[in-house]
Structures are given as structure tokens and as C-alpha cells.
XYZ file of C-alpha atoms in Angstrom:
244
model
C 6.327 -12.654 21.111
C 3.642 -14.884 19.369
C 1.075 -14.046 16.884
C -2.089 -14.265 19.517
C -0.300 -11.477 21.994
C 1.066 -9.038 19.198
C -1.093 -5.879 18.350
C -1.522 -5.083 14.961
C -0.973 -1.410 14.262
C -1.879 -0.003 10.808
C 0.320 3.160 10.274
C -1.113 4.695 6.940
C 0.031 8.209 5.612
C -2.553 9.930 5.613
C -5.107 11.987 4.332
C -7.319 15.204 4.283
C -10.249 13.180 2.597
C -12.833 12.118 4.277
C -13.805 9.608 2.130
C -10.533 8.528 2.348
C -10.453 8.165 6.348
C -14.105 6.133 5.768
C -12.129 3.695 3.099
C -8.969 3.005 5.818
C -11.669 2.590 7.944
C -13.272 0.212 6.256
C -9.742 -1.625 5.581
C -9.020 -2.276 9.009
C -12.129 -3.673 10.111
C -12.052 -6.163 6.991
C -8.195 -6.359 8.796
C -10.176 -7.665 12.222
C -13.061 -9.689 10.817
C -9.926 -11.627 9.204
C -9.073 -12.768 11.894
C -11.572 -12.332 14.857
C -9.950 -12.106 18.203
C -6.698 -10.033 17.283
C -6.560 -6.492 18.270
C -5.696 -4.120 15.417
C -5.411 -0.746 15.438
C -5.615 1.929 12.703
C -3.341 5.281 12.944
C -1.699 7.794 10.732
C 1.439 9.231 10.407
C 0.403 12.558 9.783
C -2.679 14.844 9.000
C -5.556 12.332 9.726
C -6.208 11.068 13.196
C -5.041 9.068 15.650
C -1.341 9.562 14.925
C 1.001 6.540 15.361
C 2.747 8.396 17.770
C -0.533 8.606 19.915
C -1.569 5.312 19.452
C 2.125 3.457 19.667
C 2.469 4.455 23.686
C -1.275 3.591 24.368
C -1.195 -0.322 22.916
C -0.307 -2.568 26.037
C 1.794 -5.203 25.245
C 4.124 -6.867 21.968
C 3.148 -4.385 19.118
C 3.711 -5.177 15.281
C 3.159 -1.847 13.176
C 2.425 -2.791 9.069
C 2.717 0.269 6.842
C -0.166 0.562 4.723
C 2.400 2.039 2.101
C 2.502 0.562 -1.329
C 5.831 1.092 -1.920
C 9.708 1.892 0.081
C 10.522 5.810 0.244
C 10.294 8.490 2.846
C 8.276 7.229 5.182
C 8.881 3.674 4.931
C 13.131 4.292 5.058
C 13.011 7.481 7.696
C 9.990 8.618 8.890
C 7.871 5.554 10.647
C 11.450 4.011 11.921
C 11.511 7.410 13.549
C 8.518 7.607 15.159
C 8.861 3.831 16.561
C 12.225 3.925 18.050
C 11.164 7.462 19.983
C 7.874 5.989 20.877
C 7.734 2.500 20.670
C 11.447 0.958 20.307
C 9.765 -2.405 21.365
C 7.943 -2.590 18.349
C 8.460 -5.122 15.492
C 8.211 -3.003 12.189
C 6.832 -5.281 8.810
C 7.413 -4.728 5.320
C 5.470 -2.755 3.346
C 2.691 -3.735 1.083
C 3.418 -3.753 -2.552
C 4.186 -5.539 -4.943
C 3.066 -8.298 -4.174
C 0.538 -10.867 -6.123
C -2.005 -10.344 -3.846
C -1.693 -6.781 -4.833
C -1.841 -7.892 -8.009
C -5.038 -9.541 -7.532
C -6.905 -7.358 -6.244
C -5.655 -4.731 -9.110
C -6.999 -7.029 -11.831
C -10.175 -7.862 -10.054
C -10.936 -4.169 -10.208
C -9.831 -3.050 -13.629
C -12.308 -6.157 -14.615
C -15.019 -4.789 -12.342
C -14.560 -1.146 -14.054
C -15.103 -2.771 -17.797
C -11.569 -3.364 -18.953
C -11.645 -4.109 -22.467
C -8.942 -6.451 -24.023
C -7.721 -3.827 -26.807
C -6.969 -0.921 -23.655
C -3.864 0.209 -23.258
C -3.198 -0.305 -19.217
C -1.167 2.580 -17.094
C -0.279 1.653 -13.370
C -1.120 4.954 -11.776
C 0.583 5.794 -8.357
C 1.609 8.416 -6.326
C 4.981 8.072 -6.979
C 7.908 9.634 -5.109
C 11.437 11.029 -5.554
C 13.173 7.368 -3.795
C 14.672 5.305 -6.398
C 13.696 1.879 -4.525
C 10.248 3.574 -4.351
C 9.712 4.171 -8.171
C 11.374 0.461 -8.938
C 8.757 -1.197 -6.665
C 6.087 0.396 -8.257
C 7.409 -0.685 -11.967
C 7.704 -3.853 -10.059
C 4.204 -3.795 -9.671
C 2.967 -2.924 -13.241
C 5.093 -5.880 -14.486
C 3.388 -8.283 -11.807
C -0.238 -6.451 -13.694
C 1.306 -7.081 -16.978
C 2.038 -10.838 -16.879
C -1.689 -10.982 -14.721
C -3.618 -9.014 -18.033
C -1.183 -10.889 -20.605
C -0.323 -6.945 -22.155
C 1.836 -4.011 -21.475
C 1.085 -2.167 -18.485
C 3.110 0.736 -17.674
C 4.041 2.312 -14.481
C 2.977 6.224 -14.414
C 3.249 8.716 -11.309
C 0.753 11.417 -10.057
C 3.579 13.751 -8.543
C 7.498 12.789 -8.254
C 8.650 9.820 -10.809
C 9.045 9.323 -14.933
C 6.675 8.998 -16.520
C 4.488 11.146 -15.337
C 1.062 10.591 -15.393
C 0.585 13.371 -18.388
C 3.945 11.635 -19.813
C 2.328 8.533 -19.984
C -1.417 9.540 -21.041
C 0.293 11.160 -24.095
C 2.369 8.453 -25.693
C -0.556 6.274 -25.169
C -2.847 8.184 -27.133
C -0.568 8.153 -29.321
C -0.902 3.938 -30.126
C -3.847 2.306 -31.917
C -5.087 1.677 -28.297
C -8.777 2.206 -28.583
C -8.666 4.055 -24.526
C -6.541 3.666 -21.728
C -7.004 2.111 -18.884
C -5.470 3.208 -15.493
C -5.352 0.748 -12.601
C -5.387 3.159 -9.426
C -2.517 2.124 -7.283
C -3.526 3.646 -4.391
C -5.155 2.473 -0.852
C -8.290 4.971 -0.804
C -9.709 8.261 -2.290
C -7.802 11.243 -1.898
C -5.519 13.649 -3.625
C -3.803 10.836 -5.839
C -6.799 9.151 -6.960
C -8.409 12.645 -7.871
C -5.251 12.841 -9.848
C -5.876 9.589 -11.658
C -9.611 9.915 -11.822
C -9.253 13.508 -13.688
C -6.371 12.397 -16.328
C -8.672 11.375 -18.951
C -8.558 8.161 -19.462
C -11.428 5.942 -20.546
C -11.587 3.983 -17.396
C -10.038 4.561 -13.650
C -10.210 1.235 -11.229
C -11.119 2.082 -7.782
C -8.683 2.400 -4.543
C -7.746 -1.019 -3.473
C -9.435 -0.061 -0.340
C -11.076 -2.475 2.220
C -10.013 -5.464 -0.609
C -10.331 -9.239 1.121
C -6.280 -9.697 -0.855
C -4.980 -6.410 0.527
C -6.413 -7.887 4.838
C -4.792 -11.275 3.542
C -1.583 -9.151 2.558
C -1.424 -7.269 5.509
C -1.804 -10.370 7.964
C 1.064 -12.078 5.872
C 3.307 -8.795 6.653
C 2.339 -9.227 10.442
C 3.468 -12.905 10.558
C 6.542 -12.680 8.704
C 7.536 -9.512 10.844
C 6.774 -11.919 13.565
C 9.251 -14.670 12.370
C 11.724 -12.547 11.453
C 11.840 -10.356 14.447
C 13.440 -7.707 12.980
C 12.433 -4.523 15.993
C 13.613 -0.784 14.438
C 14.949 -1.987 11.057
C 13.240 -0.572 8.269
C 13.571 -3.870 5.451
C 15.859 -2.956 2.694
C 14.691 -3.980 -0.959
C 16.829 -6.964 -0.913
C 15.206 -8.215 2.226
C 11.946 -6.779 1.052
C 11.472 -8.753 -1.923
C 12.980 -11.628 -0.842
C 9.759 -11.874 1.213
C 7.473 -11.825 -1.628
């Protein structure tokens, strides 16, 4: 299998936004216009359509799928290694996306785009989730922001994970902070960024979205999937962040 006859598929959760479905959208063409000439293919893994499990059986040819997750969990560990050994157990599975500095990059690029002020007080806001190895790559993450902004960011979570986003919010307006920040660790409008847009903070980035860093990110999951040829096996964290 070589990088010009492998399919990119995009497996993304997915979402009952519209908005949302526009921004993925968006991502994978800035995916293809990366690299002119490769096919890619965007599909969900549930709600929004077409599903993986549609699109998997319908993709002639050597297939790598990339999760547009930002973290391990669920679907990463169970779910998408599911749906590719019932439906496509030729299939190379990647890592998923985060953290990784060109996550990073793109996080700081729009924090400075929103007006991030050098006295805020900086929250990481995901999704979160009730995985362990989910939750640590997300801290993971903030730390990567941290040492990028040269201040404190912590790691907050919209649903499952400590703190919580309302956890968070309130010790930080409890510091001489003059606002807080929150640098939206999500790929595209929807439920979680309503979450992080409604918390009250002085300043919400926007989704990382159809970012140049997140297409570069992606296509560097794709060829180390490629190299590693690892079909079926979801990447542990050791393997995962030995990657990074």
C-alpha cells in the first residue's frame, strides 16, 4: 500500500448542527486542496451523514480512515475499530488528532485572532469524556497551550471530566485575572462549542475547523498509519504519543 493508492477517509463523530456539517465540510476540502490528486472522503460515525459504515464498503481500493477525534476514548478504543473490522477489515486505522503542536498552533493562532489579552486567565475547553487516557490527552493539550502562551492554561470539560467547565470558570474568577479566556477545543460548532460559547467567559476562540495545521495534521496521521501499517489496532497512548 503506498501513499498515492490509499483513500483517505475522515470518520468524525458527528453532529446535529448544521453549521457544524458546513465546518467538516469545509475541513476536508482544505484536507484535498492539500494535497491535490488524493481522494479523501468525509463520513460520520453516527447522526450526520454519510456514515463510515456506508462509505467504508463503497471506497475501491487500500483505505486509511483518520479519526477527526481530538482525543482517545469511546470511539477511538471501541467504536470505529468496530465498525472497520465488520466493514472494512482491510483498512489501515491512524491515530487520532490531538495533542499535537500543530494542534497547538492552530489553538494559539485563534485565541490571538479572538483578542487574547496577556493578563487572561486561559481554560482549554473540551468535550471531555469519562476515558481516563481521554481526559490525560486533553490536559496534555492545555500544557502544550501553556508552554505556547508562556501562562497557565487549564484543561476544563463541557460534559464528563474534572474540572468541569463551571468548576473551572469559578476558581478563575476567583484570581486577579482581569477575564478568562477559553480556547475551544473542539473541531466545529455544535453542542460543545454552544457549551463553551455560553459559559461566560470574556472571550471564546473559534472551532479549529477547516485550519491549514489541523489538514497538515491529518495528512501526517495518514502517512504514519501508512508506515506503520498497523490494519484493526486502535493505537494505545504509549504508541500514540510516541508518534507525536
Amino acid at each position: 500500500m503506498t501513499g498515492r493508492t490509499a483513500t483517505l477517509v475522515l470518520a468524525a463523530h458527528g453532529t446535529r448542527s448544521a453549521a457544524g456539517e458546513s465546518t467538516l465540510s469545509a475541513l476536508a476540502e482544505t484536507v484535498r486542496m492539500a494535497r491535490p490528486g488524493h481522494r479523501v472522503e468525509l463520513s460520520y460515525l453516527e447522526i450526520s451523514s454519510p456514515l463510515l459504515s456506508d462509505v467504508l464498503p463503497a471506497v475501491r481500493g487500500p483505505v486509511v480512515v483518520v479519526p477527526l477525534l481530538l482525543a482517545g476514548g469511546y470511539h477511538a478504543h471501541i467504536d470505529l475499530p468496530e465498525v472497520i473490522a465488520s466493514r472494512r477489515p482491510d483498512a489501515v486505522i491512524a491515530g487520532w488528532l490531538g495533542p499535537h503542536r500543530l494542534l497547538t498552533s492552530a489553538l494559539a493562532r485563534k485565541l490571538a485572532r479572538a483578542g487574547l489579552r496577556a493578563t487572561d486567565a486561559v481554560l482549554l475547553g473540551a468535550a471531555g469524556s469519562s476515558d481516563p487516557s481521554a481526559l490525560a490527552d486533553v490536559r496534555a493539550a492545555a500544557h502544550r497551550l501553556a508552554v505556547r502562551l508562556a501562562r497557565p492554561v487549564t484543561a476544563a470539560f463541557a460534559s464528563a471530566g474534572s474540572p468541569s467547565l463551571e468548576e473551572a470558570m469559578e476558581r478563575l474568577g476567583s484570581t486577579p485575572a482581569a477575564r478568562v479566556a477559553i480556547a475551544s477545543y473542539v473541531l466545529a460548532p455544535g453542542h460543545f462549542h454552544d457549551r463553551l460559547a455560553s459559559a461566560g467567559a470574556g472571550l471564546v476562540s473559534d472551532p479549529l475547523g477547516p485550519d491549514p495545521d489541523v489538514a497538515a495534521l491529518i495528512w501526517h496521521r495518514y502517512d504514519t498509519a501508512l508506515a506503520r501499517r498497523h490494519p484493526l489496532a486502535p493505537r494505545s497512548p504509549g504508541l500514540h504519543q510516541a508518534s507525536l
